mmCIF file of C-alpha atoms in Angstrom:
data_model
loop_
_atom_site.group_PDB
_atom_site.id
_atom_site.type_symbol
_atom_site.label_atom_id
_atom_site.label_comp_id
_atom_site.label_asym_id
_atom_site.label_seq_id
_atom_site.Cartn_x
_atom_site.Cartn_y
_atom_site.Cartn_z
ATOM 1 C CA MET U 131 -32.884 -64.305 -228.721
ATOM 2 C CA THR U 132 -33.289 -66.531 -231.758
ATOM 3 C CA THR U 133 -36.365 -68.722 -232.267
ATOM 4 C CA ILE U 134 -34.392 -72.150 -231.765
ATOM 5 C CA VAL U 135 -32.556 -70.480 -228.602
ATOM 6 C CA GLN U 136 -36.045 -69.599 -227.128
ATOM 7 C CA ALA U 137 -37.074 -72.865 -228.146
ATOM 8 C CA ILE U 138 -34.264 -74.799 -226.231
ATOM 9 C CA PHE U 139 -34.834 -72.375 -223.116
ATOM 10 C CA GLY U 140 -38.715 -73.127 -223.235
ATOM 11 C CA LEU U 141 -38.042 -77.082 -223.545
ATOM 12 C CA LEU U 142 -35.331 -76.672 -220.443
ATOM 13 C CA LEU U 143 -38.204 -74.448 -218.385
ATOM 14 C CA VAL U 144 -40.847 -77.324 -218.945
ATOM 15 C CA LEU U 145 -38.505 -80.114 -218.156
ATOM 16 C CA LEU U 146 -37.560 -78.627 -215.099
ATOM 17 C CA SER U 147 -41.012 -77.596 -213.962
ATOM 18 C CA VAL U 148 -42.469 -81.175 -214.403
ATOM 19 C CA GLY U 149 -39.375 -83.322 -213.890
ATOM 20 C CA PRO U 150 -37.884 -84.505 -210.677
ATOM 21 C CA VAL U 151 -35.375 -81.485 -210.615
ATOM 22 C CA GLY U 152 -38.280 -79.086 -210.979
ATOM 23 C CA HIS U 153 -40.225 -80.667 -208.124
ATOM 24 C CA HIS U 154 -37.233 -80.857 -205.938
ATOM 25 C CA LEU U 155 -37.089 -77.041 -205.816
ATOM 26 C CA MET U 156 -40.140 -76.966 -204.036
ATOM 27 C CA LEU U 157 -39.632 -75.539 -200.123
ATOM 28 C CA GLY U 158 -42.076 -77.787 -198.302
ATOM 29 C CA THR U 159 -45.374 -77.199 -200.102
ATOM 30 C CA GLY U 160 -44.173 -74.650 -202.829
ATOM 31 C CA GLY U 161 -41.571 -73.118 -204.685
ATOM 32 C CA PRO U 162 -40.678 -71.053 -207.625
ATOM 33 C CA ASP U 163 -42.699 -71.224 -210.823
ATOM 34 C CA LEU U 164 -39.878 -71.578 -213.354
ATOM 35 C CA ILE U 165 -42.339 -70.932 -216.365
ATOM 36 C CA ILE U 166 -43.517 -67.808 -215.057
ATOM 37 C CA VAL U 167 -40.400 -66.464 -214.067
ATOM 38 C CA GLY U 168 -38.888 -67.326 -217.516
ATOM 39 C CA LEU U 169 -41.671 -65.517 -219.118
ATOM 40 C CA TRP U 170 -41.391 -62.498 -216.946
ATOM 41 C CA ALA U 171 -37.501 -62.067 -217.771
ATOM 42 C CA THR U 172 -38.344 -62.609 -221.489
ATOM 43 C CA ILE U 173 -41.112 -59.796 -221.381
ATOM 44 C CA TRP U 174 -39.073 -57.642 -219.175
ATOM 45 C CA PHE U 175 -35.696 -57.876 -220.889
ATOM 46 C CA LEU U 176 -36.846 -58.417 -224.450
ATOM 47 C CA ASP U 177 -40.209 -57.609 -225.746
ATOM 48 C CA LEU U 178 -43.705 -59.104 -226.460
ATOM 49 C CA GLY U 179 -42.770 -60.883 -229.498
ATOM 50 C CA ALA U 180 -40.222 -62.892 -227.511
ATOM 51 C CA GLY U 181 -42.556 -63.345 -224.529
ATOM 52 C CA ILE U 182 -45.431 -64.766 -226.953
ATOM 53 C CA ARG U 183 -43.215 -67.249 -228.842
ATOM 54 C CA LEU U 184 -41.803 -68.766 -225.152
ATOM 55 C CA ALA U 185 -45.385 -68.710 -224.136
ATOM 56 C CA LEU U 186 -46.673 -70.628 -227.090
ATOM 57 C CA ILE U 187 -43.689 -73.001 -226.601
ATOM 58 C CA CYS U 188 -43.998 -73.648 -223.334
ATOM 59 C CA GLY U 189 -47.950 -73.692 -223.473
ATOM 60 C CA ILE U 190 -47.748 -76.513 -226.194
ATOM 61 C CA LEU U 191 -45.052 -78.672 -224.480
ATOM 62 C CA LEU U 192 -46.896 -78.656 -221.312
ATOM 63 C CA ASP U 193 -50.226 -79.475 -223.323
ATOM 64 C CA LEU U 194 -48.616 -82.135 -225.007
ATOM 65 C CA LEU U 195 -47.059 -83.666 -221.675
ATOM 66 C CA GLN U 196 -50.464 -82.920 -219.215
ATOM 67 C CA PHE U 197 -53.735 -84.493 -219.312
ATOM 68 C CA SER U 198 -55.465 -81.250 -219.039
ATOM 69 C CA PRO U 199 -57.474 -80.215 -221.992
ATOM 70 C CA PHE U 200 -55.236 -79.244 -225.044
ATOM 71 C CA GLY U 201 -54.691 -75.552 -225.128
ATOM 72 C CA LEU U 202 -55.273 -74.768 -221.717
ATOM 73 C CA TRP U 203 -51.731 -73.856 -220.738
ATOM 74 C CA THR U 204 -51.080 -72.083 -223.813
ATOM 75 C CA LEU U 205 -54.098 -69.987 -223.474
ATOM 76 C CA THR U 206 -53.118 -69.317 -219.822
ATOM 77 C CA PHE U 207 -49.480 -68.183 -220.542
ATOM 78 C CA SER U 208 -50.532 -65.832 -223.669
ATOM 79 C CA VAL U 209 -52.986 -64.117 -221.214
ATOM 80 C CA LEU U 210 -50.308 -63.891 -218.566
ATOM 81 C CA VAL U 211 -47.855 -62.457 -221.244
ATOM 82 C CA PHE U 212 -50.361 -59.966 -222.898
ATOM 83 C CA ALA U 213 -51.346 -58.771 -219.283
ATOM 84 C CA LEU U 214 -47.710 -58.066 -218.023
ATOM 85 C CA ASP U 215 -46.792 -56.497 -221.332
ATOM 86 C CA PHE U 216 -49.727 -54.130 -221.065
ATOM 87 C CA PHE U 217 -48.624 -53.252 -217.387
ATOM 88 C CA ARG U 218 -44.969 -52.768 -218.586
ATOM 89 C CA ARG U 219 -45.859 -50.287 -221.507
ATOM 90 C CA ARG U 220 -48.412 -48.217 -219.416
ATOM 91 C CA PHE U 221 -47.242 -48.111 -216.138
ATOM 92 C CA LEU U 222 -43.688 -49.482 -215.315
ATOM 93 C CA SER U 223 -40.286 -48.475 -216.070
ATOM 94 C CA VAL U 224 -37.971 -51.249 -217.384
ATOM 95 C CA ALA U 225 -34.668 -49.855 -215.387
ATOM 96 C CA SER U 226 -36.150 -49.882 -212.169
ATOM 97 C CA LEU U 227 -35.840 -53.075 -209.924
ATOM 98 C CA PRO U 228 -39.069 -52.266 -207.687
ATOM 99 C CA HIS U 229 -40.979 -51.997 -210.823
ATOM 100 C CA ALA U 230 -39.597 -54.958 -212.362
ATOM 101 C CA LEU U 231 -40.429 -57.155 -209.148
ATOM 102 C CA ALA U 232 -43.950 -55.477 -208.901
ATOM 103 C CA ALA U 233 -44.740 -56.824 -212.313
ATOM 104 C CA LEU U 234 -43.409 -60.315 -211.272
ATOM 105 C CA LEU U 235 -45.851 -59.980 -208.317
ATOM 106 C CA VAL U 236 -48.982 -58.970 -210.561
ATOM 107 C CA MET U 237 -47.915 -62.117 -212.784
ATOM 108 C CA SER U 238 -47.451 -64.518 -210.005
ATOM 109 C CA VAL U 239 -50.769 -63.355 -208.505
ATOM 110 C CA LEU U 240 -52.539 -63.783 -211.724
ATOM 111 C CA SER U 241 -51.381 -67.025 -212.512
ATOM 112 C CA GLN U 242 -52.011 -68.271 -209.135
ATOM 113 C CA SER U 243 -55.425 -67.265 -209.539
ATOM 114 C CA LEU U 244 -55.748 -68.738 -212.712
ATOM 115 C CA PHE U 245 -54.345 -72.114 -212.047
ATOM 116 C CA SER U 246 -56.441 -72.065 -208.760
ATOM 117 C CA LEU U 247 -59.586 -71.598 -210.789
ATOM 118 C CA LEU U 248 -58.659 -74.209 -213.790
ATOM 119 C CA SER U 249 -57.786 -76.844 -211.170
ATOM 120 C CA ARG U 250 -60.454 -76.005 -208.412
ATOM 121 C CA GLN U 251 -57.811 -76.320 -206.125
ATOM 122 C CA TYR U 252 -57.222 -73.327 -203.504
ATOM 123 C CA ASP U 253 -54.184 -73.621 -201.499
ATOM 124 C CA LEU U 254 -53.567 -70.058 -200.065
ATOM 125 C CA ARG U 255 -50.127 -71.460 -198.243
ATOM 126 C CA TYR U 256 -48.906 -72.871 -201.567
ATOM 127 C CA SER U 257 -49.670 -69.665 -203.556
ATOM 128 C CA LEU U 258 -48.174 -67.554 -200.864
ATOM 129 C CA ILE U 259 -44.999 -69.519 -201.100
ATOM 130 C CA VAL U 260 -44.911 -69.569 -204.636
ATOM 131 C CA ILE U 261 -45.084 -65.902 -205.125
ATOM 132 C CA LEU U 262 -42.549 -65.272 -202.553
ATOM 133 C CA SER U 263 -40.038 -67.789 -204.256
ATOM 134 C CA ASN U 264 -40.933 -65.939 -207.464
ATOM 135 C CA LEU U 265 -40.038 -62.590 -206.236
ATOM 136 C CA ILE U 266 -36.704 -64.011 -204.653
ATOM 137 C CA LEU U 267 -35.751 -65.745 -208.148
ATOM 138 C CA GLY U 268 -36.865 -62.687 -210.084
ATOM 139 C CA ALA U 269 -34.261 -60.408 -208.242
ATOM 140 C CA ILE U 270 -31.713 -62.695 -208.582
ATOM 141 C CA VAL U 271 -32.541 -63.082 -212.472
ATOM 142 C CA TYR U 272 -32.683 -59.021 -212.741
ATOM 143 C CA TYR U 273 -29.293 -58.328 -211.105
ATOM 144 C CA ALA U 274 -27.763 -61.428 -213.293
ATOM 145 C CA ALA U 275 -29.264 -60.086 -216.449
ATOM 146 C CA ALA U 276 -28.799 -56.279 -216.011
ATOM 147 C CA THR U 277 -25.232 -56.937 -214.550
ATOM 148 C CA ARG U 278 -24.440 -59.525 -217.691
ATOM 149 C CA TRP U 279 -26.050 -57.174 -220.748
ATOM 150 C CA LYS U 280 -24.670 -53.760 -218.876
ATOM 151 C CA LEU U 281 -28.483 -53.098 -219.168
ATOM 152 C CA PHE U 282 -27.993 -50.023 -216.147
ATOM 153 C CA VAL U 283 -25.826 -48.307 -218.876
ATOM 154 C CA TRP U 284 -28.200 -48.913 -221.681
ATOM 155 C CA TRP U 285 -31.144 -48.024 -219.330
ATOM 156 C CA SER U 286 -29.391 -44.630 -218.098
ATOM 157 C CA GLY U 287 -28.921 -43.758 -221.785
ATOM 158 C CA GLU U 288 -32.906 -44.468 -222.563
ATOM 159 C CA ARG U 289 -33.888 -42.006 -219.755
ATOM 160 C CA LEU U 290 -31.778 -39.302 -220.959
ATOM 161 C CA MET A 250 70.023 -84.407 -181.019
ATOM 162 C CA ILE A 251 70.439 -86.108 -177.078
ATOM 163 C CA ARG A 252 68.071 -83.587 -175.813
ATOM 164 C CA ARG A 253 65.494 -84.611 -178.350
ATOM 165 C CA GLY A 254 66.029 -88.285 -177.829
ATOM 166 C CA ARG A 255 65.503 -87.866 -174.117
ATOM 167 C CA ALA A 256 62.301 -85.875 -174.314
ATOM 168 C CA GLY A 257 61.217 -88.506 -176.881
ATOM 169 C CA GLY A 258 61.963 -91.222 -174.358
ATOM 170 C CA ILE A 259 60.078 -89.355 -171.224
ATOM 171 C CA VAL A 260 56.903 -88.779 -173.667
ATOM 172 C CA LEU A 261 57.172 -92.407 -174.556
ATOM 173 C CA ALA A 262 57.433 -93.560 -170.752
ATOM 174 C CA LEU A 263 54.346 -91.386 -169.894
ATOM 175 C CA LEU A 264 52.322 -92.659 -172.222
ATOM 176 C CA VAL A 265 53.011 -96.788 -171.070
ATOM 177 C CA LEU A 266 52.517 -95.428 -167.723
ATOM 178 C CA PHE A 267 48.951 -93.829 -168.581
ATOM 179 C CA LEU A 268 48.209 -96.948 -170.389
ATOM 180 C CA VAL A 269 48.822 -99.110 -167.273
ATOM 181 C CA PHE A 270 47.257 -96.567 -164.987
ATOM 182 C CA SER A 271 44.077 -96.291 -167.064
ATOM 183 C CA GLN A 272 43.127 -100.102 -166.862
ATOM 184 C CA PHE A 273 42.986 -99.392 -163.140
ATOM 185 C CA GLY A 274 40.437 -96.355 -163.699
ATOM 186 C CA PHE A 275 42.805 -94.085 -162.252
ATOM 187 C CA PHE A 276 42.152 -91.092 -164.920
ATOM 188 C CA SER A 277 38.350 -92.151 -165.221
ATOM 189 C CA PRO A 278 37.296 -88.881 -163.227
ATOM 190 C CA VAL A 279 39.366 -86.988 -165.820
ATOM 191 C CA ARG A 280 38.102 -88.919 -169.032
ATOM 192 C CA ASP A 281 34.386 -88.221 -167.550
ATOM 193 C CA GLY A 282 35.000 -84.486 -167.212
ATOM 194 C CA LEU A 283 36.378 -84.348 -170.516
ATOM 195 C CA ARG A 284 33.507 -86.411 -172.115
ATOM 196 C CA ARG A 285 30.982 -84.227 -170.450
ATOM 197 C CA SER A 286 32.408 -81.204 -171.589
ATOM 198 C CA VAL A 287 32.720 -82.043 -175.245
ATOM 199 C CA ALA A 288 28.935 -83.697 -175.133
ATOM 200 C CA LEU A 289 27.152 -80.493 -174.875
ATOM 201 C CA PRO A 290 28.797 -78.533 -177.883
ATOM 202 C CA ALA A 291 28.428 -81.591 -179.799
ATOM 203 C CA HIS A 292 24.697 -81.984 -179.016
ATOM 204 C CA TRP A 293 24.266 -78.563 -180.148
ATOM 205 C CA VAL A 294 26.120 -79.097 -183.182
ATOM 206 C CA ASP A 295 23.734 -82.342 -183.530
ATOM 207 C CA VAL A 296 20.691 -80.268 -183.292
ATOM 208 C CA ALA A 297 21.587 -77.554 -185.707
ATOM 209 C CA THR A 298 22.604 -80.167 -188.325
ATOM 210 C CA THR A 299 19.599 -81.621 -188.241
ATOM 211 C CA ARG A 300 17.217 -79.136 -188.402
ATOM 212 C CA VAL A 301 19.087 -77.728 -191.566
ATOM 213 C CA ILE A 302 19.031 -81.407 -193.284
ATOM 214 C CA ASP A 303 15.281 -81.416 -192.418
ATOM 215 C CA ALA A 304 14.720 -78.002 -193.973
ATOM 216 C CA PHE A 305 16.188 -79.532 -196.865
ATOM 217 C CA LYS A 306 13.981 -82.466 -196.778
ATOM 218 C CA VAL A 307 10.579 -80.663 -196.589
ATOM 219 C CA LEU A 308 11.540 -78.706 -199.629
ATOM 220 C CA PHE A 309 12.027 -81.780 -201.642
ATOM 221 C CA THR A 310 9.107 -83.702 -200.068
ATOM 222 C CA VAL A 311 6.439 -80.802 -200.858
ATOM 223 C CA ASN A 312 6.052 -81.690 -204.436
ATOM 224 C CA ASN A 313 5.079 -85.293 -203.053
ATOM 225 C CA LEU A 314 2.836 -84.113 -200.570
ATOM 226 C CA ALA A 315 0.858 -82.045 -203.023
ATOM 227 C CA ARG A 316 0.489 -85.212 -205.354
ATOM 228 C CA GLU A 317 -0.636 -87.142 -202.877
ATOM 229 C CA ASN A 318 -3.014 -84.852 -201.419
ATOM 230 C CA ALA A 319 -4.539 -84.507 -204.839
ATOM 231 C CA GLU A 320 -4.848 -88.050 -205.171
ATOM 232 C CA LEU A 321 -6.623 -88.235 -201.524
ATOM 233 C CA LYS A 322 -9.011 -85.501 -202.530
ATOM 234 C CA THR A 323 -10.038 -87.072 -205.759
ATOM 235 C CA GLU A 324 -10.324 -90.166 -204.126
ATOM 236 C CA ASN A 325 -12.322 -88.642 -201.579
ATOM 237 C CA THR A 326 -14.890 -86.973 -203.674
ATOM 238 C CA GLU A 327 -15.342 -90.398 -205.738
ATOM 239 C CA LEU A 328 -16.046 -92.418 -202.566
ATOM 240 C CA LYS A 329 -18.534 -89.301 -201.258
ATOM 241 C CA ALA A 330 -20.343 -89.742 -205.076
ATOM 242 C CA LYS A 331 -20.512 -93.617 -204.519
ATOM 243 C CA ALA A 332 -22.067 -93.226 -200.624
ATOM 244 C CA ALA A 333 -24.641 -91.093 -201.967
ATOM 245 C CA SER A 334 -25.514 -93.168 -204.752
ATOM 246 C CA LEU A 335 -25.656 -96.411 -202.414
ATOM 247 C CA GLU A 336 -27.344 -94.162 -200.020
ATOM 248 C CA ALA A 337 -29.949 -93.426 -202.927
ATOM 249 C CA LEU A 338 -30.144 -97.356 -203.854
ATOM 250 C CA LYS A 339 -30.972 -98.023 -199.868
ATOM 251 C CA VAL A 340 -33.873 -95.638 -200.222
ATOM 252 C CA GLU A 341 -35.147 -97.024 -203.298
ATOM 253 C CA ASN A 342 -34.414 -100.693 -201.743
ATOM 254 C CA ASP A 343 -36.586 -99.637 -198.736
ATOM 255 C CA ASN A 344 -39.532 -98.662 -200.885
ATOM 256 C CA LEU A 345 -39.130 -101.831 -202.957
ATOM 257 C CA TYR A 346 -39.354 -103.672 -199.672
ATOM 258 C CA LYS A 347 -42.519 -101.875 -198.530
ATOM 259 C CA ASP A 348 -44.342 -102.454 -201.933
ATOM 260 C CA LEU A 349 -43.196 -106.295 -201.733
ATOM 261 C CA GLN A 350 -44.496 -106.315 -198.171
ATOM 262 C CA PHE A 351 -47.955 -104.954 -199.600
ATOM 263 C CA LYS A 352 -48.272 -107.475 -202.053
ATOM 264 C CA LYS A 353 -47.513 -110.190 -199.525
ATOM 265 C CA ALA A 354 -50.192 -108.588 -197.499
ATOM 266 C CA HIS A 355 -52.604 -108.406 -200.377
ATOM 267 C CA PRO A 356 -52.272 -111.542 -202.433
ATOM 268 C CA GLN A 357 -55.721 -111.569 -203.926
ATOM 269 C CA MET A 358 -54.567 -108.045 -205.636
ATOM 270 C CA ARG A 359 -53.080 -108.161 -209.048
ATOM 271 C CA LEU A 360 -50.360 -104.784 -208.991
ATOM 272 C CA THR A 361 -48.739 -103.257 -211.877
ATOM 273 C CA PRO A 362 -45.646 -101.395 -211.075
ATOM 274 C CA ALA A 363 -45.200 -98.033 -213.162
ATOM 275 C CA ASN A 364 -42.330 -95.474 -213.214
ATOM 276 C CA VAL A 365 -43.423 -91.802 -212.425
ATOM 277 C CA VAL A 366 -42.219 -89.732 -215.423
ATOM 278 C CA GLY A 367 -43.255 -86.561 -214.661
ATOM 279 C CA TYR A 368 -45.300 -83.959 -212.020
ATOM 280 C CA SER A 369 -47.672 -81.527 -212.490
ATOM 281 C CA PRO A 370 -46.119 -77.994 -213.172
ATOM 282 C CA THR A 371 -47.617 -76.384 -210.604
ATOM 283 C CA GLY A 372 -48.444 -77.866 -206.995
ATOM 284 C CA LEU A 373 -51.933 -76.906 -207.199
ATOM 285 C CA TYR A 374 -53.016 -79.743 -209.599
ATOM 286 C CA GLN A 375 -51.802 -82.566 -206.998
ATOM 287 C CA THR A 376 -51.406 -85.030 -210.150
ATOM 288 C CA LEU A 377 -48.790 -87.102 -211.354
ATOM 289 C CA ILE A 378 -47.636 -88.946 -214.403
ATOM 290 C CA ILE A 379 -47.134 -92.824 -214.599
ATOM 291 C CA ASP A 380 -45.541 -94.675 -217.722
ATOM 292 C CA ARG A 381 -48.529 -97.218 -217.853
ATOM 293 C CA GLY A 382 -51.716 -96.686 -219.747
ATOM 294 C CA SER A 383 -54.797 -98.674 -221.297
ATOM 295 C CA ARG A 384 -52.533 -100.849 -223.185
ATOM 296 C CA ASP A 385 -51.352 -102.331 -219.510
ATOM 297 C CA GLY A 386 -54.513 -102.753 -218.225
ATOM 298 C CA LEU A 387 -54.960 -99.433 -216.586
ATOM 299 C CA LYS A 388 -58.657 -97.857 -216.167
ATOM 300 C CA GLU A 389 -59.780 -94.767 -214.727
ATOM 301 C CA ASN A 390 -60.483 -95.000 -210.729
ATOM 302 C CA GLN A 391 -57.849 -97.598 -210.088
ATOM 303 C CA VAL A 392 -56.155 -97.433 -206.745
ATOM 304 C CA VAL A 393 -52.262 -96.325 -206.736
ATOM 305 C CA VAL A 394 -49.946 -97.361 -203.771
ATOM 306 C CA ALA A 395 -46.632 -96.673 -202.976
ATOM 307 C CA SER A 396 -44.363 -97.930 -199.893
ATOM 308 C CA GLY A 397 -47.703 -99.879 -198.714
ATOM 309 C CA TYR A 398 -49.457 -96.762 -198.706
ATOM 310 C CA LEU A 399 -52.754 -95.335 -200.698
ATOM 311 C CA ILE A 400 -51.269 -92.344 -202.798
ATOM 312 C CA GLY A 401 -54.219 -91.828 -204.872
ATOM 313 C CA LYS A 402 -56.246 -93.244 -207.506
ATOM 314 C CA VAL A 403 -55.875 -93.056 -211.610
ATOM 315 C CA GLY A 404 -57.633 -90.210 -213.366
ATOM 316 C CA LYS A 405 -57.269 -90.174 -216.972
ATOM 317 C CA VAL A 406 -55.743 -92.757 -218.934
ATOM 318 C CA SER A 407 -54.147 -92.739 -222.690
ATOM 319 C CA LEU A 408 -52.542 -95.573 -224.366
ATOM 320 C CA ALA A 409 -49.302 -95.367 -222.819
ATOM 321 C CA THR A 410 -49.344 -93.087 -219.873
ATOM 322 C CA SER A 411 -51.795 -92.174 -217.470
ATOM 323 C CA GLU A 412 -52.764 -89.392 -214.716
ATOM 324 C CA VAL A 413 -52.655 -90.062 -210.984
ATOM 325 C CA TRP A 414 -54.664 -87.981 -208.896
ATOM 326 C CA LEU A 415 -53.092 -87.759 -205.626
ATOM 327 C CA LEU A 416 -54.912 -87.982 -202.445
ATOM 328 C CA ALA A 417 -54.391 -84.065 -201.650
ATOM 329 C CA ASN A 418 -56.296 -83.094 -204.917
ATOM 330 C CA ARG A 419 -59.486 -81.532 -204.015
ATOM 331 C CA ASN A 420 -61.608 -83.545 -206.544
ATOM 332 C CA LEU A 421 -60.820 -86.650 -204.854
ATOM 333 C CA LEU A 422 -62.903 -87.890 -202.011
ATOM 334 C CA THR A 423 -61.801 -91.042 -200.333
ATOM 335 C CA PRO A 424 -64.025 -93.269 -198.217
ATOM 336 C CA VAL A 425 -61.829 -94.413 -195.225
ATOM 337 C CA ILE A 426 -61.940 -96.372 -191.760
ATOM 338 C CA LEU A 427 -60.574 -95.598 -188.631
ATOM 339 C CA ALA A 428 -58.903 -98.803 -187.872
ATOM 340 C CA LYS A 429 -59.398 -99.105 -184.117
ATOM 341 C CA THR A 430 -63.099 -97.746 -183.831
ATOM 342 C CA GLY A 431 -64.163 -98.809 -187.104
ATOM 343 C CA THR A 432 -65.790 -95.332 -188.006
ATOM 344 C CA ILE A 433 -66.314 -94.581 -191.761
ATOM 345 C CA GLY A 434 -65.162 -90.966 -192.758
ATOM 346 C CA LEU A 435 -64.581 -89.362 -196.019
ATOM 347 C CA LEU A 436 -60.819 -88.405 -196.602
ATOM 348 C CA ARG A 437 -59.921 -85.327 -199.093
ATOM 349 C CA GLY A 438 -57.202 -82.596 -199.305
ATOM 350 C CA SER A 439 -57.729 -79.212 -197.960
ATOM 351 C CA ILE A 440 -55.430 -76.066 -197.142
ATOM 352 C CA ARG A 441 -54.962 -77.937 -194.040
ATOM 353 C CA GLY A 442 -53.693 -80.919 -195.489
ATOM 354 C CA LEU A 443 -55.361 -84.307 -195.387
ATOM 355 C CA ILE A 444 -58.722 -84.426 -193.399
ATOM 356 C CA VAL A 445 -61.273 -86.678 -192.666
ATOM 357 C CA GLU A 446 -64.600 -85.446 -192.057
ATOM 358 C CA ASN A 447 -67.982 -86.554 -191.145
ATOM 359 C CA ILE A 448 -66.754 -88.505 -188.042
ATOM 360 C CA PRO A 449 -69.277 -88.841 -185.282
ATOM 361 C CA LEU A 450 -68.910 -86.825 -182.054
ATOM 362 C CA ASP A 451 -68.590 -89.819 -180.021
ATOM 363 C CA THR A 452 -66.084 -91.698 -181.930
ATOM 364 C CA LYS A 453 -63.059 -92.495 -179.224
ATOM 365 C CA THR A 454 -60.126 -91.660 -181.638
ATOM 366 C CA LYS A 455 -56.723 -90.787 -180.583
ATOM 367 C CA ILE A 456 -53.827 -89.515 -182.133
ATOM 368 C CA GLY A 457 -51.835 -92.120 -183.933
ATOM 369 C CA GLU A 458 -54.922 -94.028 -185.033
ATOM 370 C CA ALA A 459 -54.121 -95.747 -188.214
ATOM 371 C CA VAL A 460 -56.510 -94.885 -191.212
ATOM 372 C CA VAL A 461 -57.583 -97.319 -193.898
ATOM 373 C CA THR A 462 -59.383 -97.593 -196.900
ATOM 374 C CA SER A 463 -63.015 -98.456 -196.989
ATOM 375 C CA SER A 464 -64.858 -100.334 -199.814
ATOM 376 C CA LEU A 465 -67.863 -98.131 -199.151
ATOM 377 C CA GLU A 466 -67.929 -96.721 -202.597
ATOM 378 C CA GLY A 467 -66.603 -100.006 -204.394
ATOM 379 C CA ILE A 468 -63.918 -97.889 -205.818
ATOM 380 C CA TYR A 469 -61.219 -98.781 -203.314
ATOM 381 C CA PRO A 470 -60.332 -102.529 -201.764
ATOM 382 C CA ALA A 471 -60.813 -102.118 -198.117
ATOM 383 C CA GLY A 472 -57.916 -102.183 -195.786
ATOM 384 C CA ILE A 473 -55.247 -100.175 -197.870
ATOM 385 C CA ALA A 474 -53.182 -98.007 -195.352
ATOM 386 C CA VAL A 475 -53.742 -94.426 -195.790
ATOM 387 C CA GLY A 476 -52.196 -92.979 -193.089
ATOM 388 C CA HIS A 477 -52.121 -91.852 -189.088
ATOM 389 C CA VAL A 478 -54.361 -89.221 -187.254
ATOM 390 C CA VAL A 479 -52.054 -86.340 -185.894
ATOM 391 C CA ASP A 480 -54.764 -84.048 -184.923
ATOM 392 C CA ILE A 481 -58.205 -83.423 -184.115
ATOM 393 C CA ILE A 482 -59.189 -80.103 -185.860
ATOM 394 C CA SER A 483 -62.606 -79.637 -185.418
ATOM 395 C CA ALA A 484 -64.101 -76.949 -183.372
ATOM 396 C CA LYS A 485 -66.294 -77.940 -180.076
ATOM 397 C CA GLU A 486 -69.232 -76.646 -181.395
ATOM 398 C CA GLU A 487 -69.238 -78.566 -184.890
ATOM 399 C CA ILE A 488 -71.532 -81.832 -184.909
ATOM 400 C CA PHE A 489 -68.901 -83.817 -186.475
ATOM 401 C CA LEU A 490 -65.273 -84.368 -185.638
ATOM 402 C CA THR A 491 -62.871 -83.459 -188.153
ATOM 403 C CA LEU A 492 -59.394 -85.271 -188.337
ATOM 404 C CA ARG A 493 -56.070 -84.508 -190.009
ATOM 405 C CA ILE A 494 -54.268 -87.262 -191.057
ATOM 406 C CA GLU A 495 -50.444 -87.958 -192.113
ATOM 407 C CA ASN A 496 -49.793 -90.030 -195.211
ATOM 408 C CA PRO A 497 -45.928 -90.983 -194.686
ATOM 409 C CA VAL A 498 -45.109 -91.281 -198.282
ATOM 410 C CA SER A 499 -43.384 -88.252 -199.720
ATOM 411 C CA VAL A 500 -44.851 -87.749 -202.968
ATOM 412 C CA GLY A 501 -41.767 -85.421 -204.113
ATOM 413 C CA ASN A 502 -39.367 -88.339 -204.189
ATOM 414 C CA LEU A 503 -41.511 -91.304 -205.655
ATOM 415 C CA THR A 504 -40.011 -93.204 -208.746
ATOM 416 C CA SER A 505 -42.388 -95.910 -208.983
ATOM 417 C CA VAL A 506 -46.021 -96.877 -207.944
ATOM 418 C CA LEU A 507 -48.247 -99.728 -208.059
ATOM 419 C CA ILE A 508 -51.333 -99.647 -209.594
ATOM 420 C CA VAL A 509 -54.266 -102.277 -208.251
ATOM 421 C CA THR A 510 -55.232 -103.388 -211.787
ATOM 422 C CA LYS A 511 -57.536 -106.142 -210.089
#
């Protein structure tokens, strides 16, 4: 994925998250965190470099749009990306859906914990809804990406 | 030749006789019988012919029906879109009407309208961003209302935009009064929703009681509607009552708000 495509993708993710569309994705009190799912998908299907670029793009955009201390979002997303890459390389297999969803679960839990600490807002029900929504969206994204790019065949070759 | 002439004469005479007698209804039963016996086969032929003609007609009109159906579908889709847009206008109209009623009810307040331009990317922050800032006279801690109800206060302010902390934001404590009993409490967001704490045990509050702002801290003007009581959630052994209240404004659907600038 070229940098320009990633920039456009990151811009779309941020606009969907902070705009009315992203807000209307909320199921009652919570909904999928599009940026987190986007970062997970990039790390999982591409590599750390692409993930870092997307984290920087989304982070800087959010830092510019939001009123939180500048750099907070960029730092948060970077930490999440490195954490996910660490888990992916050490413990998980890219070709496995359960492993992919486990990685997304870890990333979602970490992101919710970080956001709660930074915002000093604790809402367990909201966090659980976000994590569950992320997993559902992640499963859809996994199958869509794996089917589109015939990754099942590629992964089989990699295992062989 | 003579025999032919004789036969012709007889036939002619018979015809004349038939003509004369038929005027008197003499041959009516015969004629009726003939007509009935011919009618049924004629009806069968008529039905069969009509069916054949109708079958050919359908073939020729199918094309017209398909075109008319497509036109009607397009018109239906356009009308549905118009109806949806009118519905949205109606909601906006209702909200603006409520804002107008709020302004009429509080003529002493100076209200600045603002559009909601963004939300927090995570619902944990409970904030939204509006398109008014310090150059429009906004300052921190100014009250923000929508549809006649308090929804929060201005947090951080920049030149052209500001951040609004919503009532559910855990960092926000709002002094409120129960409208009927006059009891003062503190409103804050929690995992259970919006709750009002520090209500004395002997307060006779009821479900549905209105809750309005208190001017206790000097931040909020008194009397702005906040919501109504939906539940008493404190345990029996607690020394203060805790009430859960509901704010009827749907923050996710907000497109414009009013800021009390003075």
